[in-house]
Amino acid sequence: MRFAVPILVSAGLLSACATDPAGTGGPPMAENGNDCAVIAAVAKGHYQFNTTDRLPPPLWLKDGDRAWSPRCDWGRYGLSFPRTYDPNARPEPGKPTQWVSFDRPVYDGRGATVQSGILHGPLAGMGVECRVISGVAGWTVGECRNTWIS
């Protein structure tokens, strides 16, 4: 029984070292580079975008009111976003405004939730909130629910 105490104390010290001082279990997943993979999962799994016959409209990344621009190698995920959308730019005459937007993913212990939207033209778009799960095969879309329709 004498030996049980040092083992328990050692286990307690090891677990204390494995987490961050705030006790949240380390840096958020976003800091580990998952934002791009989560967005790619929604782009491919929900919207069915690819690099051949389903090219996406211009990409618009949002983080509330702030600019947010993760450095993503979209080709790594089998995607191509050849253009970006600038909400402050003037629209081109004769061309409808189009974009696909992704808000910064929000992570929890089970995966991530991401808000997204797509605008095909005036009064033709919809928004979704997608649940994305991390697993052996990487990030996959679990379920998306509509949040707005125009």
PDB file of C-alpha atoms in Angstrom:
ATOM      1  CA  MET A   1       0.000   0.000   0.000  1.00  0.00           C
ATOM      2  CA  ARG A   2       2.983   2.288   0.538  1.00  0.00           C
ATOM      3  CA  PHE A   3       3.640   2.397  -3.187  1.00  0.00           C
ATOM      4  CA  ALA A   4       0.139   3.502  -4.191  1.00  0.00           C
ATOM      5  CA  VAL A   5       0.616   7.039  -2.881  1.00  0.00           C
ATOM      6  CA  PRO A   6       3.656   7.928  -5.038  1.00  0.00           C
ATOM      7  CA  ILE A   7       1.978   6.490  -8.119  1.00  0.00           C
ATOM      8  CA  LEU A   8      -1.158   8.565  -7.570  1.00  0.00           C
ATOM      9  CA  VAL A   9       0.895  11.676  -6.879  1.00  0.00           C
ATOM     10  CA  SER A  10       2.950  11.086 -10.043  1.00  0.00           C
ATOM     11  CA  ALA A  11      -0.203  10.567 -12.103  1.00  0.00           C
ATOM     12  CA  GLY A  12      -1.615  13.825 -10.737  1.00  0.00           C
ATOM     13  CA  LEU A  13       1.556  15.713 -11.655  1.00  0.00           C
ATOM     14  CA  LEU A  14       1.567  14.255 -15.161  1.00  0.00           C
ATOM     15  CA  SER A  15      -2.028  15.214 -15.783  1.00  0.00           C
ATOM     16  CA  ALA A  16      -1.356  18.725 -14.509  1.00  0.00           C
ATOM     17  CA  CYS A  17       1.470  19.071 -17.045  1.00  0.00           C
ATOM     18  CA  ALA A  18      -0.672  17.809 -19.902  1.00  0.00           C
ATOM     19  CA  THR A  19      -3.160  20.667 -19.697  1.00  0.00           C
ATOM     20  CA  ASP A  20      -2.833  24.413 -19.875  1.00  0.00           C
ATOM     21  CA  PRO A  21      -2.914  26.574 -16.714  1.00  0.00           C
ATOM     22  CA  ALA A  22      -6.480  27.690 -17.404  1.00  0.00           C
ATOM     23  CA  GLY A  23      -7.549  24.051 -17.356  1.00  0.00           C
ATOM     24  CA  THR A  24      -9.134  24.088 -20.833  1.00  0.00           C
ATOM     25  CA  GLY A  25      -6.997  21.252 -22.221  1.00  0.00           C
ATOM     26  CA  GLY A  26      -4.585  23.217 -24.423  1.00  0.00           C
ATOM     27  CA  PRO A  27      -4.953  25.646 -27.292  1.00  0.00           C
ATOM     28  CA  PRO A  28      -8.283  25.774 -29.104  1.00  0.00           C
ATOM     29  CA  MET A  29      -8.455  23.529 -32.158  1.00  0.00           C
ATOM     30  CA  ALA A  30      -8.448  26.601 -34.401  1.00  0.00           C
ATOM     31  CA  GLU A  31      -4.892  27.388 -33.313  1.00  0.00           C
ATOM     32  CA  ASN A  32      -3.925  23.881 -34.390  1.00  0.00           C
ATOM     33  CA  GLY A  33      -4.827  24.682 -38.015  1.00  0.00           C
ATOM     34  CA  ASN A  34      -8.285  23.117 -38.244  1.00  0.00           C
ATOM     35  CA  ASP A  35     -10.223  26.137 -39.563  1.00  0.00           C
ATOM     36  CA  CYS A  36      -9.292  25.324 -43.170  1.00  0.00           C
ATOM     37  CA  ALA A  37     -10.219  21.641 -42.797  1.00  0.00           C
ATOM     38  CA  VAL A  38     -13.593  22.490 -41.208  1.00  0.00           C
ATOM     39  CA  ILE A  39     -14.447  24.968 -43.982  1.00  0.00           C
ATOM     40  CA  ALA A  40     -13.322  22.458 -46.628  1.00  0.00           C
ATOM     41  CA  ALA A  41     -15.563  19.784 -45.080  1.00  0.00           C
ATOM     42  CA  VAL A  42     -18.620  22.056 -45.422  1.00  0.00           C
ATOM     43  CA  ALA A  43     -17.601  23.254 -48.901  1.00  0.00           C
ATOM     44  CA  LYS A  44     -17.278  19.687 -50.177  1.00  0.00           C
ATOM     45  CA  GLY A  45     -19.821  17.860 -48.028  1.00  0.00           C
ATOM     46  CA  HIS A  46     -22.676  20.360 -47.996  1.00  0.00           C
ATOM     47  CA  TYR A  47     -22.201  22.505 -51.115  1.00  0.00           C
ATOM     48  CA  GLN A  48     -20.534  19.730 -53.171  1.00  0.00           C
ATOM     49  CA  PHE A  49     -17.839  22.127 -54.472  1.00  0.00           C
ATOM     50  CA  ASN A  50     -14.824  20.679 -56.278  1.00  0.00           C
ATOM     51  CA  THR A  51     -12.149  21.772 -58.749  1.00  0.00           C
ATOM     52  CA  THR A  52     -13.874  20.682 -61.966  1.00  0.00           C
ATOM     53  CA  ASP A  53     -17.627  20.969 -62.517  1.00  0.00           C
ATOM     54  CA  ARG A  54     -18.791  22.572 -59.229  1.00  0.00           C
ATOM     55  CA  LEU A  55     -16.533  25.584 -58.766  1.00  0.00           C
ATOM     56  CA  PRO A  56     -17.603  27.851 -55.901  1.00  0.00           C
ATOM     57  CA  PRO A  57     -18.515  31.518 -56.177  1.00  0.00           C
ATOM     58  CA  PRO A  58     -16.090  34.014 -54.598  1.00  0.00           C
ATOM     59  CA  LEU A  59     -15.066  33.145 -51.029  1.00  0.00           C
ATOM     60  CA  TRP A  60     -15.960  35.463 -48.146  1.00  0.00           C
ATOM     61  CA  LEU A  61     -14.422  34.625 -44.754  1.00  0.00           C
ATOM     62  CA  LYS A  62     -15.918  36.396 -41.746  1.00  0.00           C
ATOM     63  CA  ASP A  63     -15.254  36.624 -38.022  1.00  0.00           C
ATOM     64  CA  GLY A  64     -18.033  38.859 -36.792  1.00  0.00           C
ATOM     65  CA  ASP A  65     -17.053  42.415 -37.684  1.00  0.00           C
ATOM     66  CA  ARG A  66     -13.371  41.612 -37.960  1.00  0.00           C
ATOM     67  CA  ALA A  67     -11.313  40.443 -40.874  1.00  0.00           C
ATOM     68  CA  TRP A  68     -10.201  36.846 -40.597  1.00  0.00           C
ATOM     69  CA  SER A  69      -8.025  35.210 -43.195  1.00  0.00           C
ATOM     70  CA  PRO A  70      -6.594  31.802 -42.387  1.00  0.00           C
ATOM     71  CA  ARG A  71      -3.874  30.685 -44.742  1.00  0.00           C
ATOM     72  CA  CYS A  72      -5.425  27.684 -46.449  1.00  0.00           C
ATOM     73  CA  ASP A  73      -4.016  25.406 -49.120  1.00  0.00           C
ATOM     74  CA  TRP A  74      -7.395  24.643 -50.691  1.00  0.00           C
ATOM     75  CA  GLY A  75      -5.864  22.254 -53.222  1.00  0.00           C
ATOM     76  CA  ARG A  76      -4.897  19.986 -50.318  1.00  0.00           C
ATOM     77  CA  TYR A  77      -8.628  19.493 -49.715  1.00  0.00           C
ATOM     78  CA  GLY A  78      -9.594  19.086 -53.377  1.00  0.00           C
ATOM     79  CA  LEU A  79     -11.019  22.606 -53.613  1.00  0.00           C
ATOM     80  CA  SER A  80     -10.358  25.789 -55.498  1.00  0.00           C
ATOM     81  CA  PHE A  81     -11.551  29.255 -54.502  1.00  0.00           C
ATOM     82  CA  PRO A  82     -10.172  31.248 -57.435  1.00  0.00           C
ATOM     83  CA  ARG A  83     -11.761  34.519 -56.298  1.00  0.00           C
ATOM     84  CA  THR A  84     -12.523  36.233 -53.014  1.00  0.00           C
ATOM     85  CA  TYR A  85     -15.457  38.479 -52.209  1.00  0.00           C
ATOM     86  CA  ASP A  86     -14.882  41.979 -50.870  1.00  0.00           C
ATOM     87  CA  PRO A  87     -18.056  43.350 -49.243  1.00  0.00           C
ATOM     88  CA  ASN A  88     -16.647  46.883 -49.538  1.00  0.00           C
ATOM     89  CA  ALA A  89     -15.980  46.707 -53.284  1.00  0.00           C
ATOM     90  CA  ARG A  90     -18.423  48.116 -55.824  1.00  0.00           C
ATOM     91  CA  PRO A  91     -20.274  45.439 -57.774  1.00  0.00           C
ATOM     92  CA  GLU A  92     -19.395  45.026 -61.413  1.00  0.00           C
ATOM     93  CA  PRO A  93     -22.091  46.521 -63.669  1.00  0.00           C
ATOM     94  CA  GLY A  94     -24.298  43.845 -65.206  1.00  0.00           C
ATOM     95  CA  LYS A  95     -22.973  41.050 -62.987  1.00  0.00           C
ATOM     96  CA  PRO A  96     -24.960  39.665 -60.051  1.00  0.00           C
ATOM     97  CA  THR A  97     -23.345  39.717 -56.640  1.00  0.00           C
ATOM     98  CA  GLN A  98     -22.300  36.176 -55.730  1.00  0.00           C
ATOM     99  CA  TRP A  99     -20.405  34.693 -52.797  1.00  0.00           C
ATOM    100  CA  VAL A 100     -20.110  31.784 -50.416  1.00  0.00           C
ATOM    101  CA  SER A 101     -19.363  32.854 -46.856  1.00  0.00           C
ATOM    102  CA  PHE A 102     -17.933  31.039 -43.874  1.00  0.00           C
ATOM    103  CA  ASP A 103     -17.785  32.416 -40.369  1.00  0.00           C
ATOM    104  CA  ARG A 104     -14.912  31.427 -38.151  1.00  0.00           C
ATOM    105  CA  PRO A 105     -15.675  27.934 -36.765  1.00  0.00           C
ATOM    106  CA  VAL A 106     -16.563  27.567 -33.091  1.00  0.00           C
ATOM    107  CA  TYR A 107     -15.011  24.507 -31.440  1.00  0.00           C
ATOM    108  CA  ASP A 108     -16.112  22.374 -28.533  1.00  0.00           C
ATOM    109  CA  GLY A 109     -15.164  18.950 -27.209  1.00  0.00           C
ATOM    110  CA  ARG A 110     -17.208  17.139 -29.865  1.00  0.00           C
ATOM    111  CA  GLY A 111     -16.155  19.024 -33.007  1.00  0.00           C
ATOM    112  CA  ALA A 112     -17.066  22.393 -34.496  1.00  0.00           C
ATOM    113  CA  THR A 113     -20.022  24.459 -35.628  1.00  0.00           C
ATOM    114  CA  VAL A 114     -19.696  26.829 -38.563  1.00  0.00           C
ATOM    115  CA  GLN A 115     -22.127  29.353 -40.035  1.00  0.00           C
ATOM    116  CA  SER A 116     -22.134  29.544 -43.808  1.00  0.00           C
ATOM    117  CA  GLY A 117     -24.138  31.188 -46.532  1.00  0.00           C
ATOM    118  CA  ILE A 118     -24.326  31.331 -50.286  1.00  0.00           C
ATOM    119  CA  LEU A 119     -25.677  34.058 -52.555  1.00  0.00           C
ATOM    120  CA  HIS A 120     -26.306  33.158 -56.197  1.00  0.00           C
ATOM    121  CA  GLY A 121     -27.737  36.545 -57.132  1.00  0.00           C
ATOM    122  CA  PRO A 122     -30.270  39.106 -55.920  1.00  0.00           C
ATOM    123  CA  LEU A 123     -32.763  37.409 -53.632  1.00  0.00           C
ATOM    124  CA  ALA A 124     -31.350  33.948 -54.331  1.00  0.00           C
ATOM    125  CA  GLY A 125     -29.416  32.571 -51.411  1.00  0.00           C
ATOM    126  CA  MET A 126     -29.502  30.753 -48.123  1.00  0.00           C
ATOM    127  CA  GLY A 127     -27.599  30.339 -44.893  1.00  0.00           C
ATOM    128  CA  VAL A 128     -26.810  27.215 -42.915  1.00  0.00           C
ATOM    129  CA  GLU A 129     -25.291  26.223 -39.613  1.00  0.00           C
ATOM    130  CA  CYS A 130     -23.278  23.027 -39.980  1.00  0.00           C
ATOM    131  CA  ARG A 131     -22.009  20.655 -37.352  1.00  0.00           C
ATOM    132  CA  VAL A 132     -18.632  19.217 -38.317  1.00  0.00           C
ATOM    133  CA  ILE A 133     -17.147  16.183 -36.592  1.00  0.00           C
ATOM    134  CA  SER A 134     -13.479  15.227 -36.313  1.00  0.00           C
ATOM    135  CA  GLY A 135     -12.694  11.558 -36.796  1.00  0.00           C
ATOM    136  CA  VAL A 136     -10.328   9.043 -38.319  1.00  0.00           C
ATOM    137  CA  ALA A 137     -11.216  10.214 -41.836  1.00  0.00           C
ATOM    138  CA  GLY A 138     -10.638  13.867 -40.917  1.00  0.00           C
ATOM    139  CA  TRP A 139     -13.395  16.471 -40.591  1.00  0.00           C
ATOM    140  CA  THR A 140     -16.805  15.499 -41.949  1.00  0.00           C
ATOM    141  CA  VAL A 141     -20.142  17.300 -42.044  1.00  0.00           C
ATOM    142  CA  GLY A 142     -22.630  15.824 -39.609  1.00  0.00           C
ATOM    143  CA  GLU A 143     -25.731  17.944 -40.116  1.00  0.00           C
ATOM    144  CA  CYS A 144     -26.593  21.343 -41.573  1.00  0.00           C
ATOM    145  CA  ARG A 145     -29.731  23.291 -40.751  1.00  0.00           C
ATOM    146  CA  ASN A 146     -31.077  26.298 -42.644  1.00  0.00           C
ATOM    147  CA  THR A 147     -30.738  29.648 -40.860  1.00  0.00           C
ATOM    148  CA  TRP A 148     -31.988  32.047 -43.567  1.00  0.00           C
ATOM    149  CA  ILE A 149     -33.400  31.960 -47.094  1.00  0.00           C
ATOM    150  CA  SER A 150     -33.872  34.801 -49.584  1.00  0.00           C
TER     151      SER A 150
END
